Structures are given as structure tokens and as C-alpha cells.
Amino acid sequence: MKLKALSHYDNDMDTRFGDCILLYGETSLVVYDCGHSRHAQEVEAFLEKHRAIKTVDVVVSHNDSDHTDGVCELLNWLKDSGKYTVQVFTHQYLKYAKDILDKVDDGRRNRESLKESLLEKFDHIKEIIETAEACGFERVNAVPDTAVGECTIVGPTEEEFIEVAAKAIDSRESDNIGEGDAQETVMNAASVQLKCTLSDENTILLCGDASPDYLHELDNYVYIQLPHHGQLDDAMAIFDELGGDAYEKQYLVSDNSGSGKTSGGSDKLVDFMKKEKYNAAHNTKNGIVELPLLSASVTLKSAEKERVCLGDLDCVK
């Protein structure tokens, strides 16, 4: 499979476009998050161009709007087109109401009131699941080892996202998971993680805004998405976990988060990685990212093939 991570549009660096990452082969497409209607339109244009694709899987990493705002628009377009087999993968928290209730155990909630709290807290996921149902698309609980086309969900564990859901609705609990500067809000922490093997036979981990505490077996990947739009503290926690191997990895940053004070942003990360001599991240702040990269020899051949011949002696035979 190939990867295409969408970027900003029309040189607009202020709008919070959020994440949208495409993984595709000849006949299938996986859409990992869709954080803006402009991304949805770009996916639609991509599908119009790649007409052999007939299967579309949509993975929603977590509830935040910069990962979800374009999903329902995309689902409705897919339904109206009538051309695709579609599945939607996200956490279905209501399936774990009993386990979550046991975790909260504050004596103030029964199962029905807990469900109401979950639906209110995870409102974007609720809307996406309802839209998928109305469109007649299959909804799949995003648990580890679930196949998503040629990719596989690898995290978080069920215990981890039950913990997240319990913390999200329990006012007695901190709204953070993790320690030190790499803490993440519970909304981010248990983002659905996706493993895929790219066409260069190397594996990539996509992790949304996941807490580094919830990322496991990082040594298994050649490409790693650095979570939360390239937040420096999260990246440093990953580098520490990898140790010396961190210098051998390739990193993806999806920084489409705008210029506002709460945008996260990757500028500090870029400076740190340059100073510490890590491989520079493939960063959507600089434009669309496509992986794997063309090798030098392939690039040369492509350039030669596309040369304009000025005469018989100038043409490459």
C-alpha cells in the first residue's frame, strides 16, 4: 500500500484542517481520520481519479473535531455515489458500559445514566456511528487485531480504552493520562492505532493523538507517526522508549493544526530533531506527504522518461 497524508490548502496556514491520512492500493482505500470538510472533498476527488477502488474503510482515531469534522460529509458522499463497499471503524464505548460502570463506581450512576454520559462525552463518534448506520454502512468496533483492509488495528487494548472512557466521565479523576510533560487528555490518549505495510515492505504505525504510554512494540515499525501533530514532549517520550534505535526510524508528522495558540504545532519538534540529528520528519506542514518515497534510481528514470527531446541526439534511448 501507499500512504498520502493530506495537508493545508491554498497556502492557508491559519485554518485548523486537522488530520486525514490515506492508505491505498489498486482497489481499496483506508481513510484514517478526516478532520475537515476540505479533506473530505479531497478524498472524494481522489476516489474520482482512482476509479478501480471499490472498497473504502474509514477509521476514526478519537473524538476530537480536528480528526472527525469531515467524516460525516465523506460518508454521505460515499452513500450517494453508490459505488463503494464501506466500513467504519471506531471505538464503540456503549458495548463496554458494564465494565466502565465498574471502573467509575461512584454510587451515582446506573447503566442508563452512564450511557447518556458516554454519548454526550463522545458526541462526534456518536454522530459518525449514527450517520454510518443511516447510510447502511457496517460499523466495526476498533479493537486490536481487527483487520482494516490490508491494515490491522494494534491498539489501544480494550482495558486501555475502558480506562479512558471511565476517566472521561468521572469528575473525581484527572483529565490526563501519562506522566510529566507527555501527558495527554483522555480524549487523545486512547486514539485508535493502525499498522500497515507499505509498498516498500516496511511497516508504519498511525496513532492519532495517542499517549506514548499506550504505544507498544515501537521497535516493530520503520515508520512511526509522532502523535498529536508533532507535539515535542510526546515525541521525546517515543525517542526515549526507542533509545538508540530512534535514529534509524522514519517519522511522520501530521501538522495541519493551524496557527492558533492551542494548535499544538511541530516547530519545536523540528528544531529539536535537527539539533539531535534525528531523521527529519515527513511533515504535512510542508505540504502533502507521500510514502514510501521514490528511490533515487526511480526518480531518475521518471525524470528521463519525461524529458522533452530537442532532437535525435538529445533523446534517451
C-alpha positions as MATLAB code, in Angstrom:
seq = 'MKLKALSHYDNDMDTRFGDCILLYGETSLVVYDCGHSRHAQEVEAFLEKHRAIKTVDVVVSHNDSDHTDGVCELLNWLKDSGKYTVQVFTHQYLKYAKDILDKVDDGRRNRESLKESLLEKFDHIKEIIETAEACGFERVNAVPDTAVGECTIVGPTEEEFIEVAAKAIDSRESDNIGEGDAQETVMNAASVQLKCTLSDENTILLCGDASPDYLHELDNYVYIQLPHHGQLDDAMAIFDELGGDAYEKQYLVSDNSGSGKTSGGSDKLVDFMKKEKYNAAHNTKNGIVELPLLSASVTLKSAEKERVCLGDLDCVK';
ca = [
       0.000    0.000    0.000;
       0.918    3.653   -0.408;
       0.343    6.497    2.010;
      -0.814   10.025    1.289;
      -1.119   12.409    4.242;
      -3.172   15.462    3.335;
      -2.035   18.973    4.157;
      -3.348   22.543    4.140;
      -4.956   24.228    1.129;
      -4.387   27.447   -0.838;
      -1.409   28.379    1.381;
      -3.820   28.749    4.308;
      -1.686   28.153    7.407;
      -4.256   29.502    9.865;
      -7.216   27.156    9.409;
      -7.192   24.100   11.649;
      -7.580   21.441    8.949;
      -6.639   18.570   11.255;
      -5.655   15.069   10.181;
      -6.504   12.995    7.128;
      -4.242   10.142    6.034;
      -4.973    7.865    3.084;
      -3.627    4.321    2.706;
      -4.426    2.793   -0.634;
      -3.837    0.017   -3.113;
      -5.260   -0.618   -6.554;
      -8.783   -1.480   -5.392;
      -9.008   -0.332   -1.764;
      -8.667    2.805    0.338;
      -8.324    3.303    4.081;
      -9.116    6.806    5.338;
      -7.537    7.386    8.747;
      -9.360   10.393   10.206;
     -10.924   13.259    8.273;
     -10.676   16.453   10.274;
     -12.197   18.987    7.898;
     -14.755   19.188    5.097;
     -11.962   20.283    2.768;
     -10.216   16.968    3.440;
     -13.475   15.157    2.660;
     -13.638   16.895   -0.699;
     -10.040   15.909   -1.397;
     -10.807   12.261   -0.639;
     -13.789   12.436   -2.963;
     -11.596   13.832   -5.742;
      -9.024   11.112   -5.051;
     -11.684    8.418   -5.483;
     -12.970   10.002   -8.689;
      -9.437    9.777  -10.039;
      -8.745    6.223   -8.801;
     -11.799    4.548  -10.271;
     -10.582    0.992   -9.647;
     -11.045    1.483   -5.895;
     -14.267   -0.151   -4.751;
     -13.667   -0.682   -1.011;
     -13.374    2.230    1.411;
     -12.657    1.768    5.108;
     -12.894    4.792    7.404;
     -11.011    4.718   10.714;
     -11.849    7.342   13.334;
      -8.973    7.566   15.792;
     -10.763    9.521   18.525;
     -13.488   12.051   19.259;
     -11.711   15.388   18.720;
     -13.127   17.628   15.993;
      -9.813   18.067   14.151;
      -9.948   14.339   13.447;
     -13.691   13.979   12.827;
     -15.224   17.118   11.292;
     -15.157   15.852    7.696;
     -16.163   12.247    8.342;
     -19.951   12.536    8.074;
     -19.714   14.582    4.874;
     -17.470   11.900    3.390;
     -19.819    9.100    4.467;
     -22.827   10.805    2.904;
     -20.908   11.326   -0.341;
     -19.893    7.654   -0.390;
     -23.537    6.655    0.086;
     -24.774    8.996   -2.640;
     -22.165    7.737   -5.090;
     -23.377    4.151   -4.618;
     -20.045    2.790   -5.870;
     -18.321    1.582   -2.728;
     -18.383   -1.050   -0.030;
     -17.810    0.949    3.150;
     -16.969    0.062    6.734;
     -16.459    2.496    9.625;
     -14.088    1.599   12.452;
     -14.172    3.397   15.786;
     -14.478    2.690   19.495;
     -17.983    1.609   20.429;
     -17.949    2.569   24.076;
     -21.534    1.524   24.777;
     -20.513   -2.104   24.307;
     -18.468   -1.744   27.493;
     -20.983    0.086   29.664;
     -20.833   -2.510   32.442;
     -17.032   -2.521   32.560;
     -16.903    1.274   32.509;
     -19.536    1.471   35.266;
     -17.417   -0.875   37.384;
     -14.428    1.421   36.864;
     -16.345    4.559   37.832;
     -18.223    3.012   40.775;
     -19.179    6.366   42.296;
     -22.608    5.229   43.509;
     -24.330    7.952   41.486;
     -24.796    6.259   38.112;
     -26.700    3.294   36.763;
     -26.089    1.796   33.351;
     -28.577    4.034   31.549;
     -27.245    7.272   33.008;
     -23.728    6.065   32.208;
     -24.710    5.518   28.579;
     -26.133    9.040   28.405;
     -22.867   10.417   29.788;
     -20.827    8.453   27.264;
     -22.946    9.625   24.342;
     -22.607   13.219   25.494;
     -18.851   12.999   26.042;
     -18.112   11.171   22.793;
     -20.539   13.220   20.740;
     -18.640   13.241   17.440;
     -18.222    9.468   17.477;
     -21.943    9.150   18.243;
     -22.802   11.292   15.205;
     -20.455    9.306   12.965;
     -21.882    5.961   14.060;
     -25.437    7.225   13.523;
     -24.522    8.584   10.083;
     -22.863    5.298    9.115;
     -25.965    3.411   10.240;
     -28.238    5.718    8.248;
     -26.048    5.165    5.192;
     -26.279    1.394    5.611;
     -22.545    1.006    6.250;
     -21.101   -1.604    8.572;
     -19.866   -0.263   11.905;
     -16.937   -2.137   13.418;
     -15.600   -1.882   16.959;
     -11.946   -0.827   16.731;
     -10.270   -3.417   18.920;
      -6.757   -4.859   18.480;
      -6.201   -7.465   15.768;
      -9.160   -6.196   13.727;
      -8.343   -6.172   10.003;
      -8.944   -2.903    8.155;
      -8.400   -3.808    4.524;
      -4.716   -4.729    4.365;
      -4.032   -2.908    7.649;
      -4.566   -4.006   11.251;
      -5.688   -2.220   14.400;
      -2.975   -2.709   17.034;
      -4.112   -0.515   19.904;
      -5.168    0.590   22.329;
      -6.075   -2.512   24.318;
      -9.663   -2.852   25.459;
      -8.532   -2.238   29.028;
      -6.846    0.995   27.964;
      -9.846    2.490   26.225;
     -12.187    1.348   29.024;
      -9.889    3.284   31.363;
     -10.139    6.312   29.093;
     -13.927    6.203   28.947;
     -14.163    5.890   32.737;
     -11.846    8.841   33.308;
     -13.742   10.916   30.744;
     -16.997   10.764   32.677;
     -15.673   10.601   36.257;
     -15.284   14.108   37.663;
     -13.185   12.713   40.519;
     -10.467   11.622   38.072;
      -7.798   13.713   36.384;
      -8.482   14.524   32.744;
      -4.960   13.387   31.814;
      -3.202   10.112   31.124;
       0.553    9.695   31.238;
       3.239   11.393   33.245;
       5.219   14.607   33.092;
       5.216   16.764   30.001;
       3.967   13.908   27.801;
       0.536   13.801   29.429;
      -2.430   13.617   27.074;
      -6.080   14.326   27.736;
      -8.231   11.236   27.943;
      -9.855   12.187   24.642;
      -6.495   11.880   22.920;
      -4.865    9.126   24.908;
      -6.582    6.061   23.510;
      -6.613    7.030   19.835;
      -7.093    4.014   17.563;
      -3.697    2.850   16.298;
      -3.295    1.336   12.852;
      -0.461   -0.779   11.460;
       0.083   -1.072    7.724;
       2.790   -2.474    5.456;
       3.698   -0.049    2.695;
       4.769   -0.970   -0.804;
       8.443   -0.823    0.215;
       7.604   -3.701    2.622;
       8.214   -1.507    5.679;
       5.566   -1.104    8.375;
       4.069    2.155    9.596;
       2.219    2.958   12.836;
      -0.508    5.608   12.739;
      -1.526    6.739   16.192;
      -3.565    9.953   16.037;
      -3.063   11.842   19.314;
      -2.344    8.737   21.402;
      -0.481    8.906   24.670;
       3.032    7.443   24.354;
       2.092    5.277   27.351;
      -0.338    3.440   25.072;
       2.088    2.838   22.181;
       3.614   -0.621   22.304;
       6.343   -2.548   20.459;
       7.625    0.525   18.654;
      10.711   -1.388   17.557;
       8.499   -3.268   15.090;
       7.984   -0.211   12.872;
      10.184    1.542   10.348;
       7.777    4.491   10.000;
       6.141    5.980   13.111;
       3.594    8.768   13.214;
       4.586   11.127   16.033;
       1.342   11.801   17.904;
      -0.624   14.984   18.460;
       0.520   16.871   15.370;
       4.174   16.621   16.338;
       3.939   17.692   19.975;
       7.537   17.743   21.224;
       7.012   16.130   24.623;
       5.184   13.146   23.145;
       7.893   12.705   20.520;
      10.641   12.835   23.149;
       8.893   10.104   25.134;
       8.886    7.939   21.998;
      12.555    8.670   21.292;
      13.398    7.710   24.886;
      11.462    4.459   24.546;
      13.297    3.576   21.342;
      16.725    4.502   22.677;
      19.479    4.323   20.064;
      17.070    2.790   17.552;
      15.247    6.129   17.364;
      17.903    7.415   14.977;
      17.124    4.653   12.465;
      13.384    5.329   12.212;
      11.427    7.431    9.737;
       8.814    9.734   11.254;
       5.523   11.145   10.011;
       4.019   14.323   11.461;
       0.505   15.417   10.536;
       0.672   19.102   11.429;
      -2.395   20.676    9.813;
      -3.439   22.250   13.072;
      -3.383   25.940   12.267;
      -1.571   28.819   13.913;
      -3.749   29.332   16.961;
      -2.392   29.115   20.500;
      -3.966   25.694   21.004;
      -2.849   24.226   17.695;
      -0.039   22.058   19.062;
       2.273   22.543   16.127;
       5.591   20.956   15.306;
       8.088   23.825   15.092;
       9.740   22.954   18.405;
       9.932   19.311   17.359;
      11.553   20.182   14.025;
      14.225   22.243   15.785;
      14.862   19.524   18.362;
      15.193   16.744   15.782;
      17.611   18.830   13.740;
      19.727   19.630   16.780;
      19.819   15.985   17.932;
      20.434   14.716   14.381;
      17.328   12.545   14.048;
      15.983   11.833   10.585;
      13.850   14.849    9.684;
      10.151   14.045    9.965;
       7.916   13.901    6.885;
       5.692   16.794    7.913;
       2.386   17.829    6.344;
       3.065   21.396    7.438;
       5.364   21.472    4.403;
       2.716   20.007    2.071;
       1.256   16.619    1.174;
       3.372   13.675    2.335;
       3.534   10.538    0.207;
       5.221    7.346    1.399;
       7.227    5.394    0.552;
       9.473    7.911   -1.139;
      10.681    7.197   -4.651;
      14.215    5.864   -4.672;
      16.863    7.938   -6.399;
      17.015    5.497   -9.302;
      13.258    5.524   -9.802;
      13.206    9.311   -9.664;
      15.944    9.481  -12.251;
      14.144    7.108  -14.577;
      10.943    9.078  -14.238;
      12.749   12.308  -14.997;
      14.434   10.807  -18.043;
      11.173    9.396  -19.310;
       9.500   12.798  -19.086;
      12.252   14.803  -20.788;
      11.315   16.852  -23.821;
      13.510   15.766  -26.757;
      15.158   18.587  -28.647;
      16.433   16.310  -31.405;
      17.526   12.729  -32.086;
      20.842   13.118  -30.296;
      19.145   14.596  -27.197;
      16.693   11.718  -26.680;
      17.437    8.973  -24.164;
      17.229    5.579  -25.846;
];
